[in-house]
PDB file of C-alpha atoms in Angstrom:
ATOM      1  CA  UNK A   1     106.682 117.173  82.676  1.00 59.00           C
ATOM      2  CA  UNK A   2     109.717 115.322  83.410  1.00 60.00           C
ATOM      3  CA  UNK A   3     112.986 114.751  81.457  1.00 68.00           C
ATOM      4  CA  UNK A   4     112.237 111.507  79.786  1.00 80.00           C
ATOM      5  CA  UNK A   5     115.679 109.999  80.426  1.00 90.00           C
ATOM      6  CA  UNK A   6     116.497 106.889  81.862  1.00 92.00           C
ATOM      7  CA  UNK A   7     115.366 107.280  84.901  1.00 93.00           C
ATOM      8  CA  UNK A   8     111.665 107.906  83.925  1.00 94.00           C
ATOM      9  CA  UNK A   9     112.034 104.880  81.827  1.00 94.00           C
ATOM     10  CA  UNK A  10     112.515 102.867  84.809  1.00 95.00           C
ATOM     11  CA  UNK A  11     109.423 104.858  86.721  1.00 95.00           C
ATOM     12  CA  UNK A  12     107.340 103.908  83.413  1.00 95.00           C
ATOM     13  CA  UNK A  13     108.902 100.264  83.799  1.00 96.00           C
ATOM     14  CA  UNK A  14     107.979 100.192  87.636  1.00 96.00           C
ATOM     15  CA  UNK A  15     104.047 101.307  87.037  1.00 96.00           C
ATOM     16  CA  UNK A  16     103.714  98.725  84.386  1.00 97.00           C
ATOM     17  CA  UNK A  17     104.884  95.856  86.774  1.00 97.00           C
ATOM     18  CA  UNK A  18     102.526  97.297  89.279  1.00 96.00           C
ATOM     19  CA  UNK A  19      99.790  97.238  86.706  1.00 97.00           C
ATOM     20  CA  UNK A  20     100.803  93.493  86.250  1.00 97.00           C
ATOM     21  CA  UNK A  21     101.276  92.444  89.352  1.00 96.00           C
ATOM     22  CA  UNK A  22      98.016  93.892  90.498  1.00 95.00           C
ATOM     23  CA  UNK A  23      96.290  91.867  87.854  1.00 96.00           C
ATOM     24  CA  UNK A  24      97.924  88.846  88.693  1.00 96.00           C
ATOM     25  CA  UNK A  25      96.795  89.119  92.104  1.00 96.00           C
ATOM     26  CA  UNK A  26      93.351  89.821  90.996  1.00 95.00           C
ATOM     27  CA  UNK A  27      92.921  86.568  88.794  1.00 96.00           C
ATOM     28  CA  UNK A  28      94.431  84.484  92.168  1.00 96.00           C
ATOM     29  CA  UNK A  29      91.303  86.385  94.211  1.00 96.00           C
ATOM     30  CA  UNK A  30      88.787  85.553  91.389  1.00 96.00           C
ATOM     31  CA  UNK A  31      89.904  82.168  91.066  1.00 95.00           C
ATOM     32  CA  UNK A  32      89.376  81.590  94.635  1.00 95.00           C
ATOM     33  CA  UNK A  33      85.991  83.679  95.031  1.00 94.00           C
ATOM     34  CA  UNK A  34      88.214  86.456  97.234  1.00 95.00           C
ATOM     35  CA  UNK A  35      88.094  89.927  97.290  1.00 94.00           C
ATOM     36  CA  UNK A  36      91.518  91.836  96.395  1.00 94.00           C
ATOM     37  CA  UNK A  37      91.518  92.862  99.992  1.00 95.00           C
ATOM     38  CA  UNK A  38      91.517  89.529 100.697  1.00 96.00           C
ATOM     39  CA  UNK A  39      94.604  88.820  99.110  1.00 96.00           C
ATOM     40  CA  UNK A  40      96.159  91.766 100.982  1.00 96.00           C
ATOM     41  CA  UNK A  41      95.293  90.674 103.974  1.00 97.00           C
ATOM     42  CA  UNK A  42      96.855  87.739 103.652  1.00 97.00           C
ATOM     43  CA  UNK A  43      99.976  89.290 101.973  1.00 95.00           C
ATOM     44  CA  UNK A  44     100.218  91.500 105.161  1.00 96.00           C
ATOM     45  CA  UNK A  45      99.846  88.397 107.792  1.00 97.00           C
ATOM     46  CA  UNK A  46     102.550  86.475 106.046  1.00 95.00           C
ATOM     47  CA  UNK A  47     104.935  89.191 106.234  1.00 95.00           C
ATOM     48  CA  UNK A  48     103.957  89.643 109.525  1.00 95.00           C
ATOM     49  CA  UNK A  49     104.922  85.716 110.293  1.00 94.00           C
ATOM     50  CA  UNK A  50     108.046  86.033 108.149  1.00 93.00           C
ATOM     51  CA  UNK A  51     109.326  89.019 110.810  1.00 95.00           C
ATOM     52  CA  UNK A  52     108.027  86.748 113.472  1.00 93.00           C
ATOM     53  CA  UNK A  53     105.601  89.715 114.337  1.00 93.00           C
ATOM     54  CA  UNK A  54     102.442  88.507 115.593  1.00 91.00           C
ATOM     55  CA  UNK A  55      99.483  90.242 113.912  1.00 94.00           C
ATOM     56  CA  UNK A  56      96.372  91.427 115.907  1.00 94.00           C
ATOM     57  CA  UNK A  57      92.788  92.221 113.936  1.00 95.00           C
ATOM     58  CA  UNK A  58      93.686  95.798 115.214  1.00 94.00           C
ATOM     59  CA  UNK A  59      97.413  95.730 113.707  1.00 95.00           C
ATOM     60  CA  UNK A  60      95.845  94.232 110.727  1.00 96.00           C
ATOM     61  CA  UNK A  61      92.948  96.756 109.777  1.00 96.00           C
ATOM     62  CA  UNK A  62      95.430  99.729 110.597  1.00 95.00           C
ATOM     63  CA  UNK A  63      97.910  98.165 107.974  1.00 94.00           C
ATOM     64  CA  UNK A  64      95.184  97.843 105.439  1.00 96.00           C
ATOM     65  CA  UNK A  65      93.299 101.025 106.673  1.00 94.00           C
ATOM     66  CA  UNK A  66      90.002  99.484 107.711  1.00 96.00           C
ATOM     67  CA  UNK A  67      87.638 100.300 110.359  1.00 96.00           C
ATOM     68  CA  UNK A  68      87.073  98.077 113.208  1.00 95.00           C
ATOM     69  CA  UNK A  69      83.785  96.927 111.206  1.00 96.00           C
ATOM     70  CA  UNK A  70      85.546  96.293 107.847  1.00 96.00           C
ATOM     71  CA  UNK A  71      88.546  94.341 109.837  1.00 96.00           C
ATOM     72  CA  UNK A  72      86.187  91.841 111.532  1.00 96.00           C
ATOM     73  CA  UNK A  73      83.934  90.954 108.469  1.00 96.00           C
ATOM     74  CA  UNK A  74      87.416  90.900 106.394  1.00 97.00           C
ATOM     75  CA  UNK A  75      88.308  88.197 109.261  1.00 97.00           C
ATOM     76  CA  UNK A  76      85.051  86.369 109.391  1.00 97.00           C
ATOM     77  CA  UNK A  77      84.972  85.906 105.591  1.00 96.00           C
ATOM     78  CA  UNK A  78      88.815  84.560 105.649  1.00 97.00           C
ATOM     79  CA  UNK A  79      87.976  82.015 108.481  1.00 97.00           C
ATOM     80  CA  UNK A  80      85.374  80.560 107.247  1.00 96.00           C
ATOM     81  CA  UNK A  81      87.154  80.439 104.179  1.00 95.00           C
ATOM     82  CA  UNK A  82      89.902  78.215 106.134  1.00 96.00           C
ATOM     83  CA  UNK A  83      92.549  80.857 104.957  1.00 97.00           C
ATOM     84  CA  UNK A  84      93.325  82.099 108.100  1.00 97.00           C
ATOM     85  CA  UNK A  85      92.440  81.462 112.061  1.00 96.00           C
ATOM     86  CA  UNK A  86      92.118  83.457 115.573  1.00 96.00           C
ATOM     87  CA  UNK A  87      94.414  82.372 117.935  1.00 94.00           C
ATOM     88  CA  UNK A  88      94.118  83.037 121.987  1.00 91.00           C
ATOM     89  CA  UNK A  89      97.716  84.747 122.728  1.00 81.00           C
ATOM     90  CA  UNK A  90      98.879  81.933 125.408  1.00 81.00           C
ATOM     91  CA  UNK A  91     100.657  84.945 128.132  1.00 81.00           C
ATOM     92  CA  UNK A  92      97.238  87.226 127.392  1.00 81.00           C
ATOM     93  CA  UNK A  93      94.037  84.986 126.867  1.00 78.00           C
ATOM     94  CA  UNK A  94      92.158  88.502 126.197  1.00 82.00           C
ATOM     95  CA  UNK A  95      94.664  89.229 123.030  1.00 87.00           C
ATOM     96  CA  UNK A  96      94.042  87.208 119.987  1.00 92.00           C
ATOM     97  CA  UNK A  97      95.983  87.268 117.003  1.00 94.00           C
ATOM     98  CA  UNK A  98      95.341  86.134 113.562  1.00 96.00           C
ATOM     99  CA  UNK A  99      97.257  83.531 111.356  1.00 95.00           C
ATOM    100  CA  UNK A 100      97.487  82.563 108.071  1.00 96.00           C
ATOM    101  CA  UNK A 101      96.378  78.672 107.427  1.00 96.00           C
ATOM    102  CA  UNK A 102      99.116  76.694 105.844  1.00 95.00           C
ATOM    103  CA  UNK A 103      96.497  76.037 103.168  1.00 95.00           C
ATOM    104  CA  UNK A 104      95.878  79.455 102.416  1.00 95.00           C
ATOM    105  CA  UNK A 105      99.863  79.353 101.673  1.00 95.00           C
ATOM    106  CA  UNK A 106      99.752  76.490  99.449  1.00 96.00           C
ATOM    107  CA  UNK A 107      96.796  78.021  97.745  1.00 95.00           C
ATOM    108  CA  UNK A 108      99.305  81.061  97.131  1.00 95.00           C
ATOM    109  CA  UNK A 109     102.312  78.975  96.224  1.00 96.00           C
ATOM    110  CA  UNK A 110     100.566  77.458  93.586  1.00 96.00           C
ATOM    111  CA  UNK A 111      99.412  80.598  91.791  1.00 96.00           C
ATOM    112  CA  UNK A 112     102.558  82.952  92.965  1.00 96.00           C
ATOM    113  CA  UNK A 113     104.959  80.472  92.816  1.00 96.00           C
ATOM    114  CA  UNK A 114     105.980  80.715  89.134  1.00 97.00           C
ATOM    115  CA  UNK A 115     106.264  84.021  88.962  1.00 97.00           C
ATOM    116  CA  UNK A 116     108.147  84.402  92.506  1.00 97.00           C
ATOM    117  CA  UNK A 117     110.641  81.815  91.164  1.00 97.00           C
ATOM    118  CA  UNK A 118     110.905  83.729  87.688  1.00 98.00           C
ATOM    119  CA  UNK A 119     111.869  86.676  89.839  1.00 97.00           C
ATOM    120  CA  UNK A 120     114.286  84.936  91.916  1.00 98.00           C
ATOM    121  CA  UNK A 121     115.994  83.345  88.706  1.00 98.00           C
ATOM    122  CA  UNK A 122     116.550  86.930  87.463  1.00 97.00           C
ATOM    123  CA  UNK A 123     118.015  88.521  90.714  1.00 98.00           C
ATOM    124  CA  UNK A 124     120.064  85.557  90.580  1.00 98.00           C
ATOM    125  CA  UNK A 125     121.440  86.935  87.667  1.00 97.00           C
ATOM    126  CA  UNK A 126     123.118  90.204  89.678  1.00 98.00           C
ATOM    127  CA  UNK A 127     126.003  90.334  91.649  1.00 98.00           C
ATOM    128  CA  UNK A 128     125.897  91.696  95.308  1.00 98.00           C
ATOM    129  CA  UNK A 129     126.246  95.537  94.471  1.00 98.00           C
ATOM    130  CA  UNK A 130     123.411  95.485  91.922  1.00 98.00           C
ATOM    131  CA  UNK A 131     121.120  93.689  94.074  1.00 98.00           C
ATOM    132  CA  UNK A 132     122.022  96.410  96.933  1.00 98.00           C
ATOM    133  CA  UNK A 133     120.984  98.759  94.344  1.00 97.00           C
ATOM    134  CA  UNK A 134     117.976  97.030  93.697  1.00 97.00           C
ATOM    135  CA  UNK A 135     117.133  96.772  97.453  1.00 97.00           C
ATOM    136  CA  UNK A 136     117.719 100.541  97.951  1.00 97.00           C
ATOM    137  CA  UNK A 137     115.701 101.478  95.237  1.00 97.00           C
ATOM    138  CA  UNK A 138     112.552  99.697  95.794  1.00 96.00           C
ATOM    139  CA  UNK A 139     113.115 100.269  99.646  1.00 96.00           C
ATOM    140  CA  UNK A 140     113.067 104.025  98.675  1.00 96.00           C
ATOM    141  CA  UNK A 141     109.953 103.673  96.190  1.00 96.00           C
ATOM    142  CA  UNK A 142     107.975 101.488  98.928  1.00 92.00           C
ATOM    143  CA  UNK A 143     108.691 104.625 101.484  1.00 94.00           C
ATOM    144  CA  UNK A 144     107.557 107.060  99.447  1.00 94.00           C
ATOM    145  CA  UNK A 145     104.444 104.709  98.364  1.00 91.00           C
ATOM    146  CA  UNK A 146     103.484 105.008 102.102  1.00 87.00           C
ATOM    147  CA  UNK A 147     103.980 107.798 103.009  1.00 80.00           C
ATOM    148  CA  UNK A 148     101.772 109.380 100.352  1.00 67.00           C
ATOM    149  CA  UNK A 149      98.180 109.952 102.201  1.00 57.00           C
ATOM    150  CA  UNK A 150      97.217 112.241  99.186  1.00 57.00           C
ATOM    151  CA  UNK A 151      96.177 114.555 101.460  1.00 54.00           C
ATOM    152  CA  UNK A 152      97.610 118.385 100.892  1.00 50.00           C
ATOM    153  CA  UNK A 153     100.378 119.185 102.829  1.00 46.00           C
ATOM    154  CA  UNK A 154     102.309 115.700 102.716  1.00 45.00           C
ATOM    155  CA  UNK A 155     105.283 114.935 100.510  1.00 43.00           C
ATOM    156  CA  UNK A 156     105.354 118.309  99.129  1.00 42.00           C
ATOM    157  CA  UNK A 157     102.018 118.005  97.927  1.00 39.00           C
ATOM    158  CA  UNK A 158     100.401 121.038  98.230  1.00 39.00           C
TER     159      UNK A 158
END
C-alpha cells in the first residue's frame, strides 16, 4: 500500500470529487429522464464545439466506446429529446455531424452552472503558477484515466 503522505491525500481528495461529480451528473440525467450516457454524450459534443471540432455519430460512439448500434439509438433518443440534431456537412452532403441544441445547453447551465461558477471563483483564487500546476496535474491524471483499458499488459498492468 502506498505511503499515505500528501500526495495520496490529494489522490483520496481527487476520487471523492469524482464520486461527487458523478452524482451530480446523475441527479441532472434523472431530472431530465436521461441516461448517464446521455449526459456524456453531450459533455463530449460540447467539447467537441468548444475546439471547433465537428463531431460525427462515428467520432462520437468511438469517444464513448459504443457500437455502431448503441451510437445511433444514443442519437435517436437525444433528438427526439430536442437535445441535440443531425446536420448534412454543407462540402459532403453524405457526412453528417451531430450538434448539441442550444436548449440542451441551457438545460445544462441551469443545473451545472452553480457549481461551474463555484469552481471558477476558487481558481480565481490562484495565481498563474498554481493554476499551471493545477493544469498539469489534472492534464496528467486525465492521460492516465485514458489510457487505462484495464486490459493486462497496459500501463504496467500486468
Amino acid at each position: 500500500m502506498p505511503d499515505q503522505g500528501p500526495e495520496m491525500e490529494i489522490v483520496h481528495l481527487l476520487r471523492a470529487v469524482t464520486v461527487e461529480l458523478s452524482a451530480h451528473s446523475g441527479r441532472f440525467a434523472q431530472r431530465n429522464g436521461m441516461h448517464p450516457t446521455d449526459v456524456r454524450a453531450l459533455v463530449v459534443l460540447m467539447d467537441a464545439a468548444r475546439a471547433g471540432e465537428a463531431m460525427t455519430a462515428g467520432r462520437l460512439g468511438g469517444a464513448l466506446g459504443l457500437n455502431s448500434a448503441g451510437t445511433t439509438a444514443l442519437v435517436d433518443r437525444l433528438e427526439r429529446a430536442g437535445h441535440v440534431r443531425r446536420v448534412r456537412d454543407e462540402r459532403d452532403r453524405r457526412r453528417v455531424t451531430v450538434e448539441v441544441d442550444e436548449r440542451a445547453v441551457a438545460l445544462g447551465w441551469s443545473h451545472f452552472g452553480p457549481l461551474i461558477g463555484r469552481a471558477v471563483e476558487l481558481l480565481r483564487g490562484y495565481d498563474e503558477r498554481e493554476l499551471a500546476a493545477i493544469r498539469d496535474f489534472l492534464a496528467g491524471v486525465r492521460e492516465a484515466a485514458e489510457g487505462d483499458t484495464g486490459e493486462p499488459g497496459h500501463n504496467g498492468s500486468g
